[in-house]
Coordinates of C-alpha atoms in Angstrom, one line a residue:
M1487 CA 86.4 110.9 134.7
H1488 CA 89.0 108.7 133.6
A1489 CA 92.7 108.6 134.3
V1490 CA 95.3 105.9 135.1
I1491 CA 97.6 106.2 138.3
G1492 CA 101.0 104.8 138.7
T1493 CA 103.2 104.0 141.5
A1494 CA 106.9 104.5 141.7
G1495 CA 109.6 104.3 144.2
H1496 CA 112.1 102.2 146.0
V1497 CA 111.7 98.3 146.2
D1498 CA 110.1 97.0 149.7
H1499 CA 108.6 100.6 150.3
G1500 CA 104.8 99.3 150.3
K1501 CA 103.6 100.0 146.9
S1502 CA 101.6 97.0 146.3
A1503 CA 100.4 96.9 150.2
L1504 CA 99.4 100.5 149.6
I1505 CA 97.2 99.9 146.3
Q1506 CA 95.6 97.1 148.2
A1507 CA 94.7 99.6 151.1
L1508 CA 93.3 101.8 148.8
T1509 CA 91.5 99.4 146.3
G1510 CA 90.9 96.5 148.0
I1511 CA 92.4 94.6 145.4
H1512 CA 96.4 93.2 145.7
P1513 CA 97.8 94.0 141.9
S1514 CA 100.4 91.2 142.2
H1515 CA 99.3 88.3 139.4
L1516 CA 102.4 86.0 139.5
P1517 CA 103.2 83.1 142.1
Q1518 CA 106.6 84.0 142.4
E1519 CA 105.8 87.7 143.4
F1520 CA 103.7 86.2 146.1
A1521 CA 106.2 83.6 147.3
R1522 CA 109.0 86.7 147.4
G1523 CA 106.8 89.3 148.5
M1524 CA 108.6 91.3 145.9
T1525 CA 106.6 93.0 142.6
I1526 CA 108.6 91.4 139.4
D1527 CA 106.1 92.4 136.5
L1528 CA 103.4 95.4 136.4
G1529 CA 100.3 94.7 138.6
F1530 CA 96.7 96.2 138.0
A1531 CA 94.3 97.6 140.1
C1532 CA 90.8 99.9 139.9
L1533 CA 90.2 102.8 142.4
R1534 CA 86.4 103.1 142.4
S1535 CA 85.1 106.8 143.5
P1536 CA 81.9 107.2 145.5
D1537 CA 80.4 108.3 142.3
G1538 CA 81.2 105.1 140.4
D1539 CA 84.3 106.8 138.4
E1540 CA 86.7 104.0 137.9
I1541 CA 90.4 104.9 138.1
G1542 CA 93.1 102.6 136.7
M1543 CA 96.0 101.7 139.1
I1544 CA 99.5 100.2 138.2
D1545 CA 101.7 98.8 140.4
V1546 CA 105.3 98.8 139.3
P1547 CA 108.7 96.5 140.7
G1548 CA 111.1 98.9 142.5
H1549 CA 114.0 96.8 141.9
E1550 CA 116.5 98.0 139.7
R1551 CA 116.7 94.6 137.9
F1552 CA 113.2 95.3 136.7
L1553 CA 113.5 99.0 135.7
R1554 CA 112.6 97.8 132.2
N1555 CA 109.1 96.6 133.5
M1556 CA 108.6 100.0 135.5
L1557 CA 109.0 101.9 132.4
S1558 CA 106.4 100.1 130.6
S1559 CA 103.7 101.6 132.9
L1560 CA 104.9 105.1 132.7
W1561 CA 104.0 105.9 129.4
G1562 CA 100.2 106.4 129.8
L1563 CA 100.0 107.8 132.9
D1564 CA 98.0 110.8 134.1
L1565 CA 99.2 110.7 137.6
V1566 CA 101.9 109.4 139.5
L1567 CA 102.0 108.1 143.2
F1568 CA 105.7 108.1 144.4
V1569 CA 106.2 105.9 147.7
V1570 CA 108.9 106.7 150.1
A1571 CA 109.0 104.2 153.0
A1572 CA 109.4 106.8 156.3
D1573 CA 111.8 104.1 158.2
E1574 CA 114.3 103.6 155.0
G1575 CA 113.9 107.2 153.5
W1576 CA 114.8 108.5 150.0
S1577 CA 117.4 105.9 148.3
P1578 CA 119.4 106.1 145.2
L1579 CA 116.6 103.8 143.4
S1580 CA 114.0 106.4 144.4
Q1581 CA 116.5 109.0 142.5
E1582 CA 116.7 107.3 139.5
H1583 CA 112.8 106.6 139.5
L1584 CA 112.6 110.5 140.1
R1585 CA 114.6 111.0 136.8
V1586 CA 112.7 108.8 134.6
I1587 CA 109.5 110.6 135.9
S1588 CA 111.0 114.1 135.0
A1589 CA 112.7 112.7 131.6
L1590 CA 109.1 111.8 130.5
G1591 CA 107.7 114.9 131.4
L1592 CA 105.2 113.8 134.0
R1593 CA 104.1 116.6 136.2
Q1594 CA 101.3 115.2 137.9
I1595 CA 102.6 113.6 141.0
V1596 CA 101.3 112.9 144.5
V1597 CA 104.1 111.5 147.3
A1598 CA 102.9 109.2 149.8
I1599 CA 105.4 108.7 152.7
N1600 CA 104.4 104.9 153.7
K1601 CA 105.1 102.8 157.1
C1602 CA 104.7 106.1 159.2
D1603 CA 103.6 103.8 162.1
L1604 CA 106.8 102.5 162.7
V1605 CA 108.9 105.8 162.9
D1606 CA 108.4 109.0 165.4
E1607 CA 107.0 112.1 164.0
A1608 CA 110.7 113.6 163.9
R1609 CA 111.8 111.1 161.5
I1610 CA 108.5 111.6 159.4
A1611 CA 109.5 115.3 159.0
E1612 CA 113.2 114.4 158.2
V1613 CA 111.8 112.1 155.3
E1614 CA 109.3 114.6 154.1
E1615 CA 112.0 117.5 154.0
E1616 CA 114.7 115.2 152.0
I1617 CA 111.9 114.4 149.3
L1618 CA 110.9 117.8 149.0
E1619 CA 114.6 118.7 148.3
H1620 CA 115.0 116.1 145.7
F1621 CA 111.8 117.0 144.0
L1622 CA 112.9 120.6 144.1
C1623 CA 116.3 120.2 142.3
E1624 CA 115.2 117.5 139.7
C1625 CA 111.4 118.7 138.9
D1626 CA 111.6 122.3 140.2
M1627 CA 108.1 121.6 141.7
L1628 CA 107.0 120.6 145.1
P1629 CA 104.6 117.6 145.2
D1630 CA 101.5 117.1 147.6
I1631 CA 102.9 115.0 150.1
W1632 CA 100.5 112.3 152.2
R1633 CA 101.6 110.4 155.6
V1634 CA 100.1 106.7 155.4
S1635 CA 100.5 103.5 156.8
A1636 CA 99.0 100.9 154.3
R1637 CA 99.4 98.0 157.0
S1638 CA 97.3 100.0 159.9
G1639 CA 95.2 101.9 157.4
E1640 CA 96.4 105.8 158.9
G1641 CA 95.8 107.9 156.3
V1642 CA 94.7 105.9 153.4
Q1643 CA 91.1 107.2 153.4
A1644 CA 92.7 111.1 153.1
L1645 CA 95.3 109.7 150.3
R1646 CA 92.0 108.1 148.6
Q1647 CA 90.3 111.3 148.6
G1648 CA 93.1 113.6 147.7
L1649 CA 94.0 111.2 144.6
L1650 CA 90.3 111.6 143.4
A1651 CA 90.4 115.4 143.9
R1652 CA 93.5 115.4 141.5
V1653 CA 92.3 113.2 138.9
R1654 CA 89.2 115.5 139.0
S1655 CA 91.2 118.6 138.5
L1656 CA 93.6 117.1 135.4
A1657 CA 93.4 119.0 132.0
T1658 CA 91.8 117.1 129.2
A1659 CA 95.0 117.8 127.6
S1660 CA 96.9 115.0 129.4
A1661 CA 95.7 112.9 126.4
L1662 CA 98.0 112.2 124.0
T1663 CA 98.1 112.7 120.2
A1664 CA 98.2 110.5 117.4
G1665 CA 94.7 109.5 117.8
P1666 CA 93.4 106.6 119.8
H1667 CA 96.3 104.2 120.3
L1668 CA 97.6 101.4 123.1
Y1669 CA 100.9 100.2 123.8
I1670 CA 100.5 96.3 124.5
D1671 CA 101.6 95.3 128.3
R1672 CA 100.1 91.6 128.2
V1673 CA 99.2 89.1 125.9
F1674 CA 97.3 86.0 126.6
S1675 CA 94.4 83.5 124.7
V1676 CA 91.1 82.9 126.5
N1677 CA 89.2 79.8 125.3
G1678 CA 85.8 81.1 123.3
I1679 CA 87.4 84.4 122.9
G1680 CA 90.7 84.3 121.5
T1681 CA 93.7 86.4 121.4
T1682 CA 93.3 89.2 123.8
V1683 CA 95.5 92.0 124.7
T1684 CA 95.6 94.7 127.5
G1685 CA 97.3 98.0 128.0
T1686 CA 96.2 102.0 128.6
L1687 CA 94.1 103.7 126.0
R1688 CA 95.3 107.0 125.6
G1689 CA 94.1 109.6 122.5
E1690 CA 90.5 108.7 121.8
G1691 CA 88.0 106.0 122.3
I1692 CA 87.9 102.5 120.3
D1693 CA 84.5 100.8 119.6
V1694 CA 83.8 96.9 119.2
G1695 CA 83.7 96.4 115.6
D1696 CA 86.6 99.3 114.8
V1697 CA 89.4 98.1 112.3
L1698 CA 93.1 99.0 114.1
R1699 CA 96.6 98.6 112.8
L1700 CA 98.7 96.3 114.5
Y1701 CA 102.5 97.8 114.5
P1702 CA 105.2 97.2 113.6
G1703 CA 104.1 94.3 111.7
N1704 CA 101.4 96.8 109.8
Q1705 CA 98.7 94.0 110.3
L1706 CA 94.8 95.2 110.3
V1707 CA 92.7 93.4 113.0
K1708 CA 89.2 94.0 114.0
V1709 CA 88.1 94.2 117.4
K1710 CA 85.8 91.9 118.6
S1711 CA 85.2 92.3 122.3
I1712 CA 86.1 95.0 125.0
Q1713 CA 86.5 94.8 128.6
S1714 CA 87.6 97.7 131.2
Y1715 CA 87.8 97.3 135.0
H1716 CA 86.3 93.7 134.6
R1717 CA 83.4 94.9 132.6
A1718 CA 82.2 94.3 129.2
R1719 CA 81.9 97.4 127.1
E1720 CA 80.8 98.5 123.6
R1721 CA 83.3 101.6 123.6
A1722 CA 86.6 101.8 125.5
Q1723 CA 87.4 105.3 126.9
P1724 CA 90.5 106.9 126.6
C1725 CA 93.0 107.0 129.6
S1726 CA 91.8 103.8 130.9
R1727 CA 92.9 100.3 131.6
V1728 CA 91.6 98.3 128.6
A1729 CA 91.5 94.4 127.5
M1730 CA 90.4 93.7 123.7
S1731 CA 90.1 90.6 121.9
F1732 CA 90.5 90.2 118.0
R1733 CA 89.1 88.0 115.0
Q1734 CA 91.7 86.1 113.7
L1735 CA 94.7 87.2 115.3
K1736 CA 97.2 84.4 116.3
K1737 CA 99.2 85.1 119.9
E1738 CA 102.4 84.4 118.3
S1739 CA 101.8 87.3 116.1
V1740 CA 101.4 90.1 118.9
A1741 CA 103.7 91.1 121.8
R1742 CA 104.4 93.1 124.8
G1743 CA 105.7 96.6 123.1
D1744 CA 103.3 96.4 120.0
C1745 CA 101.0 99.0 119.6
L1746 CA 97.4 99.2 118.6
A1747 CA 96.1 102.3 116.7
K1748 CA 93.8 103.5 113.9
P1749 CA 95.3 102.9 110.3
E1750 CA 95.3 106.6 109.7
A1751 CA 97.2 107.3 112.8
G1752 CA 100.8 108.6 112.1
I1753 CA 102.7 105.7 113.7
S1754 CA 105.8 104.1 112.0
G1755 CA 107.9 100.9 112.9
S1756 CA 111.5 101.8 111.7
R1757 CA 114.8 100.5 112.8
E1758 CA 116.5 104.1 112.4
W1759 CA 115.7 107.2 114.5
V1760 CA 116.8 110.6 114.9
V1761 CA 116.0 111.9 118.6
Q1762 CA 116.8 115.4 120.0
L1763 CA 118.4 115.0 123.3
L1764 CA 116.5 116.7 126.5
P1765 CA 118.6 118.7 128.9
G1766 CA 120.8 116.8 131.4
S1767 CA 121.5 113.9 128.9
Q1768 CA 125.2 112.5 128.7
L1769 CA 125.9 110.0 126.3
P1770 CA 128.8 108.0 127.2
K1771 CA 130.5 108.3 123.8
K1772 CA 129.9 109.5 120.4
Q1773 CA 129.2 106.1 119.3
C1774 CA 128.0 103.8 121.9
E1775 CA 125.8 100.7 122.6
L1776 CA 122.6 101.6 124.9
E1777 CA 119.4 100.3 125.7
I1778 CA 115.9 102.3 124.8
A1779 CA 112.4 102.1 126.3
L1780 CA 109.4 103.8 125.0
G1781 CA 105.7 102.5 125.5
T1782 CA 106.0 99.3 126.6
S1783 CA 108.5 98.1 124.6
H1784 CA 112.5 98.3 124.6
A1785 CA 115.5 97.4 122.4
Q1786 CA 119.1 97.5 122.0
V1787 CA 120.5 100.4 120.0
R1788 CA 123.8 101.5 118.4
C1789 CA 123.9 105.6 119.2
Y1790 CA 125.9 108.2 117.3
S1791 CA 125.9 111.9 118.6
L1792 CA 124.9 114.5 115.9
A1793 CA 125.0 118.2 116.0
D1794 CA 127.5 118.6 118.9
G1795 CA 125.5 116.4 121.2
Q1796 CA 122.1 118.1 120.6
L1797 CA 120.9 115.0 118.4
A1798 CA 121.5 111.3 118.3
R1799 CA 121.1 108.8 116.0
L1800 CA 119.8 105.5 116.7
L1801 CA 119.8 102.2 115.1
L1802 CA 117.8 99.8 116.5
S1803 CA 118.1 96.1 116.9
K1804 CA 114.3 95.6 115.8
P1805 CA 111.6 98.1 114.8
L1806 CA 109.6 99.5 117.4
P1807 CA 106.3 101.6 116.9
V1808 CA 106.7 105.2 117.5
F1809 CA 105.1 108.2 116.7
W1810 CA 106.5 111.9 116.1
G1811 CA 107.7 113.7 119.0
Q1812 CA 107.3 110.8 121.5
T1813 CA 109.6 110.6 124.3
V1814 CA 112.4 107.5 124.5
L1815 CA 114.5 106.7 127.1
L1816 CA 118.2 106.0 126.8
M1817 CA 119.9 103.4 129.3
T1818 CA 122.7 101.8 130.0
P1819 CA 122.9 97.8 128.6
G1820 CA 120.7 95.9 130.5
G1821 CA 118.2 98.6 131.3
S1822 CA 119.7 99.3 135.0
R1823 CA 120.5 103.0 134.7
M1824 CA 119.2 105.8 132.7
V1825 CA 121.7 108.1 130.8
G1826 CA 119.3 110.5 129.1
A1827 CA 116.4 111.2 126.9
G1828 CA 114.9 112.5 123.7
R1829 CA 112.2 113.3 121.7
V1830 CA 112.0 111.2 118.7
V1831 CA 111.9 113.6 115.2
W1832 CA 112.8 111.3 112.6
S1833 CA 111.6 108.0 112.0
G1834 CA 113.2 106.0 108.9
A1835 CA 116.3 106.2 106.7
L1836 CA 118.1 109.5 105.8
N1837 CA 119.7 109.9 102.3
R1838 CA 122.8 112.5 102.1
E1839 CA 120.6 115.5 101.2
Q1840 CA 117.8 114.9 103.7
R1841 CA 120.4 114.6 107.1
P1842 CA 121.9 117.8 106.7
R1843 CA 118.6 119.7 106.4
L1844 CA 117.2 117.7 109.3
I1845 CA 120.5 118.7 111.8
A1846 CA 120.0 122.3 110.2
T1847 CA 116.5 122.5 111.2
L1848 CA 117.2 120.7 114.6
R1849 CA 120.1 122.6 115.6
G1850 CA 119.6 125.1 118.5
A1851 CA 115.9 124.9 118.2
P1852 CA 114.0 126.4 121.0
D1853 CA 111.8 124.2 123.3
G1854 CA 108.0 125.0 122.7
D1855 CA 105.2 124.1 120.1
L1856 CA 106.0 120.6 119.0
A1857 CA 103.1 121.0 116.1
S1858 CA 105.5 123.8 114.7
L1859 CA 108.8 122.1 114.7
H1860 CA 107.2 118.9 113.2
C1861 CA 106.1 121.1 110.3
R1862 CA 109.4 122.7 109.8
V1863 CA 110.9 119.1 110.1
Q1864 CA 108.6 117.6 107.4
L1865 CA 109.2 120.4 105.1
A1866 CA 113.0 120.3 105.4
V1867 CA 113.5 116.4 104.8
K1868 CA 110.5 115.2 103.1
G1869 CA 109.4 118.7 101.2
Y1870 CA 105.7 118.7 102.2
V1871 CA 103.2 118.3 105.3
R1872 CA 99.7 118.5 106.1
G1873 CA 98.8 121.9 107.0
S1874 CA 97.5 123.0 110.0
D1875 CA 94.6 125.9 111.0
A1876 CA 96.4 126.4 114.1
L1877 CA 100.0 127.4 112.5
T1878 CA 100.7 129.8 109.7
P1879 CA 102.7 128.4 106.8
P1880 CA 106.4 129.5 106.3
A1881 CA 106.9 132.1 103.8
A1882 CA 108.8 129.7 101.4
C1883 CA 106.1 127.4 101.3
H1884 CA 103.6 126.9 98.4
V1885 CA 99.9 126.3 100.4
L1886 CA 98.0 123.5 98.0
E1887 CA 94.4 122.6 99.2
G1888 CA 95.7 121.9 103.3
W1889 CA 99.2 120.7 101.9
W1890 CA 102.0 122.9 102.4
L1891 CA 105.0 122.3 99.8
A1892 CA 108.2 123.5 100.2
E1893 CA 109.2 125.4 96.9
H1894 CA 112.1 123.5 96.1
Y1895 CA 110.2 120.2 96.5
L1896 CA 107.1 121.5 94.4
L1897 CA 109.6 122.1 91.6
L1898 CA 110.9 118.4 91.8
A1899 CA 107.5 117.2 92.0
L1900 CA 106.2 118.7 89.1
A1901 CA 109.4 117.9 87.1
R1902 CA 108.8 114.4 88.0
L1903 CA 104.9 114.3 87.3
N1904 CA 105.6 115.8 84.1
L1905 CA 108.1 113.2 82.9
I1906 CA 105.8 110.4 83.9
L1907 CA 103.1 112.2 81.8
Q1908 CA 105.3 112.7 78.8
H1909 CA 106.4 109.1 78.5
A1910 CA 103.0 107.6 79.5
T1911 CA 101.1 105.7 76.5
S1912 CA 97.7 106.6 77.7
A1913 CA 95.6 109.0 80.1
L1914 CA 96.9 107.9 83.9
T1915 CA 94.4 107.8 86.8
Q1916 CA 95.4 109.9 89.8
D1917 CA 96.0 106.8 91.8
E1918 CA 98.6 105.4 89.3
L1919 CA 100.2 109.1 88.9
A1920 CA 100.5 108.9 92.6
V1921 CA 102.1 105.4 92.8
R1922 CA 104.2 106.2 89.9
G1923 CA 105.2 109.8 91.7
N1924 CA 105.6 108.3 94.9
M1925 CA 103.5 110.8 96.3
P1926 CA 100.4 110.8 98.7
P1927 CA 97.1 110.5 96.4
D1928 CA 95.3 113.6 97.8
M1929 CA 98.5 115.6 97.3
V1930 CA 98.6 114.8 93.5
S1931 CA 95.0 115.3 93.1
A1932 CA 95.7 118.9 94.5
L1933 CA 98.3 119.3 92.1
V1934 CA 96.2 117.9 89.0
H1935 CA 93.2 120.5 90.0
E1936 CA 96.1 123.3 90.1
Q1937 CA 98.1 122.3 86.7
C1938 CA 94.6 121.5 85.2
A1939 CA 93.4 125.2 85.9
A1940 CA 96.8 126.5 84.4
K1941 CA 96.4 124.6 81.4
C1942 CA 99.4 122.4 81.9
W1943 CA 97.6 119.2 82.5
Q1944 CA 94.2 117.9 81.3
L1945 CA 91.8 115.7 83.1
S1946 CA 89.3 113.3 81.1
P1947 CA 87.4 110.3 82.3
E1948 CA 90.2 108.4 81.0
G1949 CA 92.5 110.3 83.4
V1950 CA 95.1 112.8 83.5
S1951 CA 97.4 113.6 80.4
L1952 CA 99.2 116.6 79.1
Y1953 CA 97.5 119.5 78.0
G1954 CA 96.6 119.0 74.5
A1955 CA 97.8 115.4 74.5
S1956 CA 96.0 112.9 72.1
F1957 CA 96.0 108.9 72.3
S1958 CA 93.4 108.1 70.0
Q1959 CA 96.2 107.4 67.7
L1960 CA 98.5 104.3 68.2
N1961 CA 102.1 104.9 67.8
H1962 CA 104.7 102.3 66.0
E1963 CA 105.2 100.3 69.4
Q1964 CA 101.4 99.9 70.0
Q1965 CA 100.3 99.5 66.3
E1966 CA 103.4 96.4 66.2
L1967 CA 101.8 94.6 69.3
L1968 CA 98.2 95.0 67.9
D1969 CA 99.2 93.3 64.8
E1970 CA 100.9 90.6 66.7
I1971 CA 97.8 90.1 68.9
S1972 CA 95.5 89.9 65.8
T1973 CA 97.8 87.3 64.2
A1974 CA 97.4 85.3 67.5
G1975 CA 93.6 85.1 66.5
R1976 CA 91.2 83.2 68.7
L1977 CA 94.4 81.2 70.3
C1978 CA 95.0 84.7 72.2
F1979 CA 98.2 86.4 72.8
S1980 CA 100.1 85.1 75.8
A1981 CA 102.1 88.2 77.8
M1982 CA 104.2 85.4 79.3
Q1983 CA 105.7 84.2 76.3
H1984 CA 106.7 87.6 75.0
E1985 CA 109.7 89.8 76.3
R1986 CA 108.9 93.1 74.6
P1987 CA 109.9 96.6 76.4
R1988 CA 107.3 98.3 78.1
L1989 CA 104.7 95.7 77.3
K1990 CA 102.3 96.0 80.3
Q1991 CA 102.1 99.9 79.4
Q1992 CA 101.5 98.8 75.6
L1993 CA 98.9 96.4 76.6
K1994 CA 97.0 99.0 78.9
A1995 CA 96.9 101.6 76.1
L1996 CA 95.5 99.0 74.0
M1997 CA 92.9 98.0 76.3
E1998 CA 91.9 101.7 77.2
K1999 CA 91.2 102.2 73.3
K2000 CA 89.0 99.2 73.0
Y2001 CA 91.4 97.5 70.6
I2002 CA 92.2 94.4 72.7
V2003 CA 90.0 92.4 75.5
P2004 CA 91.7 90.6 78.3
M2005 CA 90.9 87.4 79.0
D2006 CA 92.6 87.4 82.2
D2007 CA 96.1 88.9 83.4
K2008 CA 98.1 86.9 80.8
L2009 CA 95.8 86.4 77.7
F2010 CA 94.7 89.0 75.2
I2011 CA 92.8 88.7 72.2
A2012 CA 91.7 91.5 69.3
R2013 CA 88.2 92.8 70.0
E2014 CA 87.1 91.7 66.3
H2015 CA 88.0 87.8 67.2
Y2016 CA 86.3 88.1 70.6
Q2017 CA 83.4 89.2 68.8
T2018 CA 83.6 86.4 66.5
L2019 CA 83.9 83.8 69.1
L2020 CA 80.6 85.6 70.7
E2021 CA 78.9 84.8 67.3
D2022 CA 80.0 81.3 67.2
I2023 CA 78.9 80.4 70.7
F2024 CA 75.7 82.3 70.9
C2025 CA 74.2 82.4 67.2
E2026 CA 72.0 79.4 67.9
S2027 CA 71.7 79.6 71.6
N2028 CA 68.8 81.6 73.5
P2029 CA 68.7 83.3 76.9
G2030 CA 67.9 80.8 79.4
E2031 CA 69.7 77.8 77.8
L2032 CA 72.3 75.9 79.4
L2033 CA 75.8 75.5 77.6
S2034 CA 78.4 72.6 78.8
I2035 CA 82.2 73.2 78.4
A2036 CA 81.8 70.7 75.7
D2037 CA 79.7 72.6 73.7
V2038 CA 81.4 75.8 74.0
R2039 CA 85.0 73.7 72.9
Q2040 CA 82.5 72.3 69.7
R2041 CA 81.8 75.5 68.7
T2042 CA 85.2 77.3 69.1
G2043 CA 87.5 74.6 68.8
L2044 CA 89.4 76.0 71.6
A2045 CA 92.0 74.1 73.9
R2046 CA 91.3 74.4 77.8
K2047 CA 94.0 76.9 77.9
Q2048 CA 92.0 79.2 76.3
L2049 CA 88.3 78.0 77.1
I2050 CA 88.4 78.6 80.5
P2051 CA 89.5 82.3 80.3
L2052 CA 87.1 82.8 77.6
L2053 CA 84.2 81.2 79.9
N2054 CA 85.3 83.6 82.7
R2055 CA 85.8 86.5 80.5
M2056 CA 82.2 86.1 79.0
E2057 CA 80.3 85.8 82.8
R2058 CA 82.2 89.0 83.4
D2059 CA 80.7 90.5 80.5
G2060 CA 77.1 89.4 81.2
W2061 CA 76.8 86.6 78.3
V2062 CA 76.5 83.5 81.0
R2063 CA 76.1 82.9 84.3
R2064 CA 77.5 79.9 86.2
E2065 CA 75.6 77.3 87.6
G2066 CA 77.8 74.4 88.6
D2067 CA 79.8 73.0 85.7
L2068 CA 77.4 74.5 83.3
R2069 CA 76.8 78.1 81.9
R2070 CA 73.2 79.5 81.7
V2071 CA 72.7 82.0 78.5
R2072 CA 71.7 85.4 79.7
K2073 CA 71.9 87.6 76.5
S2074 CA 71.3 86.7 72.8
M2075 CA 73.3 88.0 69.7
L2076 CA 70.1 89.1 68.0
A2077 CA 69.2 91.6 71.1
E2078 CA 72.9 92.9 71.3
A2079 CA 72.7 93.3 67.4

């Protein structure tokens, strides 16, 4: 059983004291928090069940000045413990916290009326009625309510049992999609361990040794060690609090708000988003400056209303990691009040053709299956999407080995790839075709199989080409370049000293046809001249003999500029093996003849 519980509620209503009463651990970790008696940043504790299960607990600041920090805890919660003090009752900040929780779609909520030892029964009943009224109006639900006193211990054991029972009943669907991912809420360095981050892990588990991608910088990092609830682990479980350390990761290169995920996760780090505004969102103006919060991060944004207020285009002050369909909160500058919320339906720049298609797809889109909406958005904007066995492809859609392609995109993609193949001077590998066409490699592979079956293209060991194309003969440009390389003789042709149109493509074609040999990425020699050099060097040498650089220079007459690339080339071809400054001969010309 794994879950994370987070608190919510007004400042000084006893959230931290209640966590200490439930767990025996005070969640505060900053000296100024103890000095002021007020939570400023996120605090953490662990609730252990009689069966040994460990439930994470996050304490949040209740003061409106620290609303940003409160939001940093909510993204990964399974259950909210909403605390209201019996003596003070419901407050405007209680209402603001409830609005935030509702906007994020958190429906698993337990309410604790704290400080019940300070008031009489009539006051407790009055506060309870007030709580139910606000929850019914804001969330259309009636939460379970527990009467407790963190100071006296009254009702704490019953609340603990109620929380554990509620956690056991949670559906496994609470784990988000996008594979394993963790928004970082703390970063520190430990001697002998290195840079360590903490956060709430969602989606799937992570093992020691796993390679993750750090967003938004796209840096690949390897998990060195894992701790969860103060114990070393080989595997971190989803829906739990986790600390991970990494090899060769500088503390300065990671910060709160960054996201760790598997490299294949669908997470982007763009500065331009389109969000579908949720009901109740009211933007101050059609164009306005706001602040957004998602995960454990926040940023200033310029907001533009679209589609009669159904959508908003956000230009962020910095890139933030986000996955499709994630809920983002919109707040006034300074982060003291929420003005709305939205679901991220696009991340990245849109051209003039893509934006109208996106708006048309989303305008009036009903609430419902996000997976279906995601497919429709991707098909409308990008023209393709990975298909899903759980969904039926749209009628005007070409299904191809797990890919769904819009008809208009299929025509454009084939036209682009055909044009690339028409101008190719040699067969192209499928990866080269994907790079030049700016398309996913496995989608290009599926197109290659389909087009080869239709006898439009052909696939050979050398690569993909148009059906019937032959590259055995040299064209005029290739023959002209080969003559120039041959004229250079054993001194080699330097690509750095020539400005010839399509030089790289022509050199590649000559190499594939075995006319020339690359000494390195800049020097090239005609094959017959390379063969002559080998004969000069090895005609008097036997396998096992050692050659010095001076020996090779004497036998070839080459300067150091050509000599070192030649020695490296011979080593790659298996003629010699380097031993310090010498080369040991591995083959003889007689054996190769």
